PDB file of C-alpha atoms in Angstrom:
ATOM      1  CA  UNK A 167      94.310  95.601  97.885  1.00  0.00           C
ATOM      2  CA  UNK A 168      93.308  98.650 100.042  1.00  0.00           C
ATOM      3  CA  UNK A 169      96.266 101.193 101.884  1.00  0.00           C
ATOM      4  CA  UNK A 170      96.444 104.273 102.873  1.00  0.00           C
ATOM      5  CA  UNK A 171      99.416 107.099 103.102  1.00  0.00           C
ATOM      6  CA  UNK A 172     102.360 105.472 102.184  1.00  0.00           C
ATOM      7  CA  UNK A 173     100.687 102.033 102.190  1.00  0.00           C
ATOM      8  CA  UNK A 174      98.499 103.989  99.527  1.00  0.00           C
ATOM      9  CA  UNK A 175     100.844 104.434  97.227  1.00  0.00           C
ATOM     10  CA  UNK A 176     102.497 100.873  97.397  1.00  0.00           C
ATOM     11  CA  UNK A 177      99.223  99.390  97.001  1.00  0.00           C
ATOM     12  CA  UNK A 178      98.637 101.626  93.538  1.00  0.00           C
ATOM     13  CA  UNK A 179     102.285 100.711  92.446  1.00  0.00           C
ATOM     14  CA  UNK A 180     101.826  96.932  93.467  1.00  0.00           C
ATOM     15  CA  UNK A 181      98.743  96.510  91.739  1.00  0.00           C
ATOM     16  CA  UNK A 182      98.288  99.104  89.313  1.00  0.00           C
ATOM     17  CA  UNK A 183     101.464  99.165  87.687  1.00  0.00           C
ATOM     18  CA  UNK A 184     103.019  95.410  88.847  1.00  0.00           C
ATOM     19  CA  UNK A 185     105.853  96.343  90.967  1.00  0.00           C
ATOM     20  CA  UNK A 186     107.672  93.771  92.738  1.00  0.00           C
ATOM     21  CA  UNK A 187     108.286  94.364  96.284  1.00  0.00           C
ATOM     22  CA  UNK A 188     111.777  95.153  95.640  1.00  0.00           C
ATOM     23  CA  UNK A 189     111.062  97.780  93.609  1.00  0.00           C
ATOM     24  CA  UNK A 190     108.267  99.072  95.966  1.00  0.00           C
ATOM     25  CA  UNK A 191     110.968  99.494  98.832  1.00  0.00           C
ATOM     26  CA  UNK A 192     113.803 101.095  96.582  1.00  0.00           C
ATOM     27  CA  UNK A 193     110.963 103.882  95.718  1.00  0.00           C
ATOM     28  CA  UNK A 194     110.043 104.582  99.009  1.00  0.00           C
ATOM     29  CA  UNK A 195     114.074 104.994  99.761  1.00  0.00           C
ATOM     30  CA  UNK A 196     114.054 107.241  96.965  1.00  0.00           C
ATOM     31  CA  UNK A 197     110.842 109.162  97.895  1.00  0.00           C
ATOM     32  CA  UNK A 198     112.352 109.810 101.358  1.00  0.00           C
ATOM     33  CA  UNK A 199     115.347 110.966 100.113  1.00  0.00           C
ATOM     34  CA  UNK A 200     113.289 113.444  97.389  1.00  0.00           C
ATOM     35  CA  UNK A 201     110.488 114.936  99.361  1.00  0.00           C
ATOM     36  CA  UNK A 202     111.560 116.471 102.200  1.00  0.00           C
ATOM     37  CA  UNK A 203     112.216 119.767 100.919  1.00  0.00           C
ATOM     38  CA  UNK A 204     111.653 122.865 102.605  1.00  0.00           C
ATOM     39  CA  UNK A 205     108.984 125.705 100.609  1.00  0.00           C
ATOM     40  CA  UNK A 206     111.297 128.921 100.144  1.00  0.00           C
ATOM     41  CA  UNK A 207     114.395 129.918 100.701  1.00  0.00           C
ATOM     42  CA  UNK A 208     113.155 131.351 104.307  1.00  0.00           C
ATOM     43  CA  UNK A 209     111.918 128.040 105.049  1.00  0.00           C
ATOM     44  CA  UNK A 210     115.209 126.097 104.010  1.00  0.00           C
ATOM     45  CA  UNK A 211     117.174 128.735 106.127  1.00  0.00           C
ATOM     46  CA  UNK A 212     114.951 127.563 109.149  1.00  0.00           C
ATOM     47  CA  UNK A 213     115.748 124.001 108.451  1.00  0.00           C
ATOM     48  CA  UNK A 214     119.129 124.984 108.637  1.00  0.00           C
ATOM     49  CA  UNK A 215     118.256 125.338 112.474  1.00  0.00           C
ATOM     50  CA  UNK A 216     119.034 122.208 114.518  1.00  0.00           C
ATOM     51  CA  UNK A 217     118.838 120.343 117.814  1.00  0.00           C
ATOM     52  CA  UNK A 218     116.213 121.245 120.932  1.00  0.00           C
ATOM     53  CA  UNK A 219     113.756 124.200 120.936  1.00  0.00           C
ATOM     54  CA  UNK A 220     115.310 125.870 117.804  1.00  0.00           C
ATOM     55  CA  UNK A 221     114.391 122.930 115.546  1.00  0.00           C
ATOM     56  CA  UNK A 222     111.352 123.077 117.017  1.00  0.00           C
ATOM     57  CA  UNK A 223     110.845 126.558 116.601  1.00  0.00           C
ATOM     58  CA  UNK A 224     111.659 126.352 113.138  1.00  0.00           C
ATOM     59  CA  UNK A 225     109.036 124.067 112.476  1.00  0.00           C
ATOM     60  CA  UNK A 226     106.413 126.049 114.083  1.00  0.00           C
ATOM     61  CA  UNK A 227     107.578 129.151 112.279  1.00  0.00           C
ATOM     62  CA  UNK A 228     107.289 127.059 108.756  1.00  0.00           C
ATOM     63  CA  UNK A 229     103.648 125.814 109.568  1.00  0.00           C
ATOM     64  CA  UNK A 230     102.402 129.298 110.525  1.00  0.00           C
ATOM     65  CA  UNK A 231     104.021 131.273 107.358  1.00  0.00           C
ATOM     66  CA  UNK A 232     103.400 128.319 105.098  1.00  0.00           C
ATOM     67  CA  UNK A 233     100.957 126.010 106.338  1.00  0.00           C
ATOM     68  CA  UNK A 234     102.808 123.189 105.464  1.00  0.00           C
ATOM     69  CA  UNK A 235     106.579 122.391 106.187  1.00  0.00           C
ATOM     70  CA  UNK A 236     107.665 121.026 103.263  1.00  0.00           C
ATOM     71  CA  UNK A 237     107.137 121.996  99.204  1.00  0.00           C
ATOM     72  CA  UNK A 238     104.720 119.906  97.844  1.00  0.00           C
ATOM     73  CA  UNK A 239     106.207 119.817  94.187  1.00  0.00           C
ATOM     74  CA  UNK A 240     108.704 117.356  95.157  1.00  0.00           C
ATOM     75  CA  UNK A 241     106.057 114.741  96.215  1.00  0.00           C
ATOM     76  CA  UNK A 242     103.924 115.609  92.589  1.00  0.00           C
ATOM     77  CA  UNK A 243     106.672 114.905  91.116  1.00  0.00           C
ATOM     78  CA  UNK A 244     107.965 112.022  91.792  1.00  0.00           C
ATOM     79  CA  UNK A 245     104.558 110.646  92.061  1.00  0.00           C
ATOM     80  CA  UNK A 246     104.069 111.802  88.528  1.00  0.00           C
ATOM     81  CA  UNK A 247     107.222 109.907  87.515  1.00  0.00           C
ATOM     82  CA  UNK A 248     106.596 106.997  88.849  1.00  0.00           C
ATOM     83  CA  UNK A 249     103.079 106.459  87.961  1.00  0.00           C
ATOM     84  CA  UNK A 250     103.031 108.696  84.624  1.00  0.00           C
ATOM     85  CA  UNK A 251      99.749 110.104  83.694  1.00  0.00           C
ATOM     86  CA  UNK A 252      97.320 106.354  83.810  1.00  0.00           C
ATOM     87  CA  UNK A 253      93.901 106.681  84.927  1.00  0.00           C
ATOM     88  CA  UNK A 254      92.743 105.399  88.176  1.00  0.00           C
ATOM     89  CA  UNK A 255      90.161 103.734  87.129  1.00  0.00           C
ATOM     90  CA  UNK A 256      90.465 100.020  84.715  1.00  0.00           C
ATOM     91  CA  UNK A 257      88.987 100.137  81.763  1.00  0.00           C
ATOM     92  CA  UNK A 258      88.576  95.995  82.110  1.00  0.00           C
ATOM     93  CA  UNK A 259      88.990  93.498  84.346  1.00  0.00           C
ATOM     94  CA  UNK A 260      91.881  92.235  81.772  1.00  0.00           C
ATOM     95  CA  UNK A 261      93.758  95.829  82.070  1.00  0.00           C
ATOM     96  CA  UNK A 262      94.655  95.269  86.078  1.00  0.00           C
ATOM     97  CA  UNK A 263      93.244  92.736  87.417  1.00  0.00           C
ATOM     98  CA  UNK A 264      93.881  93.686  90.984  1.00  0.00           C
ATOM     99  CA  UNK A 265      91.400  95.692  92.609  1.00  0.00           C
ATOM    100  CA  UNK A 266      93.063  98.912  94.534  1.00  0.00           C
ATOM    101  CA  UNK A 267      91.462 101.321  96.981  1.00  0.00           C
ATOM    102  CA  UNK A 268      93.162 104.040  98.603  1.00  0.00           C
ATOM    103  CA  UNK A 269      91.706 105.772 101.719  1.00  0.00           C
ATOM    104  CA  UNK A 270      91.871 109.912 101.566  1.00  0.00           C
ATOM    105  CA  UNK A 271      90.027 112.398 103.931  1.00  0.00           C
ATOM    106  CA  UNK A 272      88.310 115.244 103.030  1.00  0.00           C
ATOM    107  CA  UNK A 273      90.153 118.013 104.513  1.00  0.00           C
ATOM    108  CA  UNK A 274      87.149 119.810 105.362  1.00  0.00           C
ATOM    109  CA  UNK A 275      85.080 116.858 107.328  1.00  0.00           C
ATOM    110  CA  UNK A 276      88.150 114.824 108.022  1.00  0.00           C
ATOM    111  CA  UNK A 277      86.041 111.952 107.067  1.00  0.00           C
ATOM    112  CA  UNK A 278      87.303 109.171 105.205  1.00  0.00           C
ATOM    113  CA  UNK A 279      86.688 108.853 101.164  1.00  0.00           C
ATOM    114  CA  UNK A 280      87.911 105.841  99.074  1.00  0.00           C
ATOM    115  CA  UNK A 281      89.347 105.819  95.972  1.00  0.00           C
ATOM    116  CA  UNK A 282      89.444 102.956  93.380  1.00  0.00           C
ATOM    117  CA  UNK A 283      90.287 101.446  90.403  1.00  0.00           C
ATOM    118  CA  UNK A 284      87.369  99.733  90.058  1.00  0.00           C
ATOM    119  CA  UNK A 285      83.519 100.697  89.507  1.00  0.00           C
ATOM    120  CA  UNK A 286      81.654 100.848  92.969  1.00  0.00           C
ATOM    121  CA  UNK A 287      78.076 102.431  91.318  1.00  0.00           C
ATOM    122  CA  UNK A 288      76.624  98.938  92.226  1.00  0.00           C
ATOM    123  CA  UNK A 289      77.555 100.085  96.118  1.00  0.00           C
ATOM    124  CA  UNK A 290      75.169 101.153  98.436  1.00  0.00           C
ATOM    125  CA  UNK A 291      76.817 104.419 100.854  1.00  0.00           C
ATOM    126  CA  UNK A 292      78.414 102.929 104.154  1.00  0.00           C
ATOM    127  CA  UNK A 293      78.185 105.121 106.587  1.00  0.00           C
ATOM    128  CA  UNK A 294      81.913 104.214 107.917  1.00  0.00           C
ATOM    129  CA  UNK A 295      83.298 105.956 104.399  1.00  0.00           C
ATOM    130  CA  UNK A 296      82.173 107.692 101.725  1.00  0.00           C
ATOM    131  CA  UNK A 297      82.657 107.048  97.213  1.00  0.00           C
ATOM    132  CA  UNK A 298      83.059 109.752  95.164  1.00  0.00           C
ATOM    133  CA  UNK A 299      80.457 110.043  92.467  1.00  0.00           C
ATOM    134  CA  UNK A 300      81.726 107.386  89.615  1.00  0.00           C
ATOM    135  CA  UNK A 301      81.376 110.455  86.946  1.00  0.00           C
ATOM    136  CA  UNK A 302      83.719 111.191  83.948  1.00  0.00           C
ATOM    137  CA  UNK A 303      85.314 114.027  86.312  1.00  0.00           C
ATOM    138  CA  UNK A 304      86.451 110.486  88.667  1.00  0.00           C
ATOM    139  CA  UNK A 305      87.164 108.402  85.766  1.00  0.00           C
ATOM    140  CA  UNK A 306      89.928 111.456  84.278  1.00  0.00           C
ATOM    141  CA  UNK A 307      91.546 111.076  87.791  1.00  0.00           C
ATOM    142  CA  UNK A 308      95.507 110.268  87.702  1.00  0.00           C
ATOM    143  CA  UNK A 309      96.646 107.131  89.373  1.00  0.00           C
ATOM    144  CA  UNK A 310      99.803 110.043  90.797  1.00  0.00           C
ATOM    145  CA  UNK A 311      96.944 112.092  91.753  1.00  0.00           C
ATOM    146  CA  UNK A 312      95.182 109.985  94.206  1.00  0.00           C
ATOM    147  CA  UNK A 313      99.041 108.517  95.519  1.00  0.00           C
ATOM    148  CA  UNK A 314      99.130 112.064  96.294  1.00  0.00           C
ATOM    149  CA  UNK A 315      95.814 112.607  98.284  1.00  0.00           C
ATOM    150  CA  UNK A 316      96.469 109.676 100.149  1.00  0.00           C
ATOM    151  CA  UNK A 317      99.992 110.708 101.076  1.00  0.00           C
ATOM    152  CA  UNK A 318      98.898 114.529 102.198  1.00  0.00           C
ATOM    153  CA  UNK A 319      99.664 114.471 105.484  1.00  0.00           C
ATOM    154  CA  UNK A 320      98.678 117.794 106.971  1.00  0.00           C
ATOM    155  CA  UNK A 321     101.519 120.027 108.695  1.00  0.00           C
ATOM    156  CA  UNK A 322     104.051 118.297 106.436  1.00  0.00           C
ATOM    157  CA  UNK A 323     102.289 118.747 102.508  1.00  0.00           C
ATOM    158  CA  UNK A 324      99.009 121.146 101.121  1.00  0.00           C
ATOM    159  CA  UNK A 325      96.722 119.137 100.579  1.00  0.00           C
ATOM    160  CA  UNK A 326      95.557 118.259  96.909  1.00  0.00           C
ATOM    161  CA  UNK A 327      92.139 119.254  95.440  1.00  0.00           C
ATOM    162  CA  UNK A 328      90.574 116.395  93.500  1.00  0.00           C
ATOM    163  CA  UNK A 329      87.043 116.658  92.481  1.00  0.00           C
ATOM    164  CA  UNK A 330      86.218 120.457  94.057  1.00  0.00           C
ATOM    165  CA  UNK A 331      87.334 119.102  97.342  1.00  0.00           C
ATOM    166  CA  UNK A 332      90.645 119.150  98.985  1.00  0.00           C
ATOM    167  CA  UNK A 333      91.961 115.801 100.515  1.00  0.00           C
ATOM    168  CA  UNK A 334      94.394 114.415 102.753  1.00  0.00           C
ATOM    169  CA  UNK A 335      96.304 111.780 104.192  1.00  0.00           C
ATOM    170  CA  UNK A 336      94.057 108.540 104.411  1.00  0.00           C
ATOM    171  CA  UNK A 337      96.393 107.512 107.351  1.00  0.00           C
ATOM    172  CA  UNK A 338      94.503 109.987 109.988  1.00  0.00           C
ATOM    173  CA  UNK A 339      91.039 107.988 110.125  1.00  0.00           C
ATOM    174  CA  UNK A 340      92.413 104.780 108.699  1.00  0.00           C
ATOM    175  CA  UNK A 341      96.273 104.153 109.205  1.00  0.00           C
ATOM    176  CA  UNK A 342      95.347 100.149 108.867  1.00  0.00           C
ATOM    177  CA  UNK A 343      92.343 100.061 106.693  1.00  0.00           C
ATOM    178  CA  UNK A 344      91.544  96.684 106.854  1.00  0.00           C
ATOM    179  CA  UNK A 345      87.858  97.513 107.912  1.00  0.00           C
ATOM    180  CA  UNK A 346      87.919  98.602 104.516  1.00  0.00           C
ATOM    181  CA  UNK A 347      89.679  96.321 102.918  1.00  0.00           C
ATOM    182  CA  UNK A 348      86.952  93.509 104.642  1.00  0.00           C
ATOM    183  CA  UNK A 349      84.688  95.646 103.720  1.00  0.00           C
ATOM    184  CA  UNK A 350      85.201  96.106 100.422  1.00  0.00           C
ATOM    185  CA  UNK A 351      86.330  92.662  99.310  1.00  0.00           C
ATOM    186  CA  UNK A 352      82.459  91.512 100.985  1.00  0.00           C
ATOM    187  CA  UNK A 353      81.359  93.883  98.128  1.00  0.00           C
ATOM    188  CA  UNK A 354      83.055  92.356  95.531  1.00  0.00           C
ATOM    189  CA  UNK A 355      82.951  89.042  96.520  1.00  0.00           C
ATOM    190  CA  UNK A 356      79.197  89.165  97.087  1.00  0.00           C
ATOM    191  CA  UNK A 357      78.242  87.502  93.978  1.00  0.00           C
ATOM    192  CA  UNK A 358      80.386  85.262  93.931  1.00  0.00           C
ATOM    193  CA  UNK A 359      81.798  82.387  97.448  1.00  0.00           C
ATOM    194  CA  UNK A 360      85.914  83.698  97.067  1.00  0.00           C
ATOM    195  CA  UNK A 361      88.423  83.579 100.157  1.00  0.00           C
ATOM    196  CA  UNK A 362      90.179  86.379 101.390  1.00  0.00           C
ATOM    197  CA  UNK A 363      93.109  87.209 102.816  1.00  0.00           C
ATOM    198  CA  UNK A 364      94.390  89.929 104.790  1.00  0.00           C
ATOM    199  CA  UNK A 365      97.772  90.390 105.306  1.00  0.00           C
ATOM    200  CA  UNK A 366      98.600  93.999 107.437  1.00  0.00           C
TER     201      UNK A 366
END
């Protein structure tokens, strides 16, 4: 299961930590109704400004004083209570069973990195994305940490330094990763003649 941005973090609560789909949408009501909060008190006084060039206005003003419009500790969170403090990665196939990748990008290169729950040190690089080095630092990595790259969409949240770099929202290079997801299931199904499915 491979998302990114929103469809990130569904596909890490759907497979990680077996939510049903029902619960997947009644999170994402509550995340919307959570996150959206302005960074300082100067910033919720601007989003006190509505309707036509103000609002606009308002939102440029946010973005230049605080590079991003909204706090970020909301998101964390949230994020953090939902997912509590697993690891990413399995530990067995027996522990999840369903394979997850999320796609971030590297704010510096904007170019896209995948996270997963699963070992990739058998993969060879593709030059389309990139793997983070399957070290101890990767295997530490939060499940709520990587929802959180994956959702950092620029203007709107920082972005989140995992690993000495800082990453954003996967949905900029890959908004439908099912390249990926193809991708990535011809990995794992290379040893082995399994069907796959992609439903987008």
């Amino acid at each position: 299961m491979v998302g990114s941005s929103i469809g990130g973090i569904c596909a890490l609560g759907l497979g990680t930590r077996k939510w049903s789909l029902e619960e997947c949408r009644m999170k994402f009501l509550k995340f919307s109704e959570q996150i959206f909060a302005p960074k300082s008190c100067f910033g919720r006084l601007l989003s006190r400004i509505t309707g036509g060039w103000f609002a606009i206005l308002s939102n440029v003003a946010k973005l230049i004083f605080f590079d991003s419009i909204y706090d970020s500790a909301p998101i964390e969170t949230i994020l953090q209570e939902s997912f509590g403090e697993a690891s990413l990665m399995i530990q067995s196939d027996l522990e999840h069973p369903t394979k997850v990748a999320v796609v971030v990008n590297q704010a510096s290169t904007s170019g896209p990195t995948v996270f997963a729950n699963y070992n990739k040190s058998r993969h060879s690089k593709n030059g389309a994305y990139m793997w983070p080095a399957m070290d101890n630092l990767y295997r530490s990595l939060k499940i709520w940490e990587v929802a959180r790259a994956t959702s950092a969409a620029p203007g709107f949240w920082d972005t989140i330094t995992l690993l000495g770099s800082a990453y954003q929202d996967g949905g900029l290079s890959h908004n439908n990763p099912s390249a990926i997801a193809i991708s990535e299931a011809n990995v794992l199904a290379s040893s082995r003649n399994a069907d796959s499915l992609i439903v987008s």
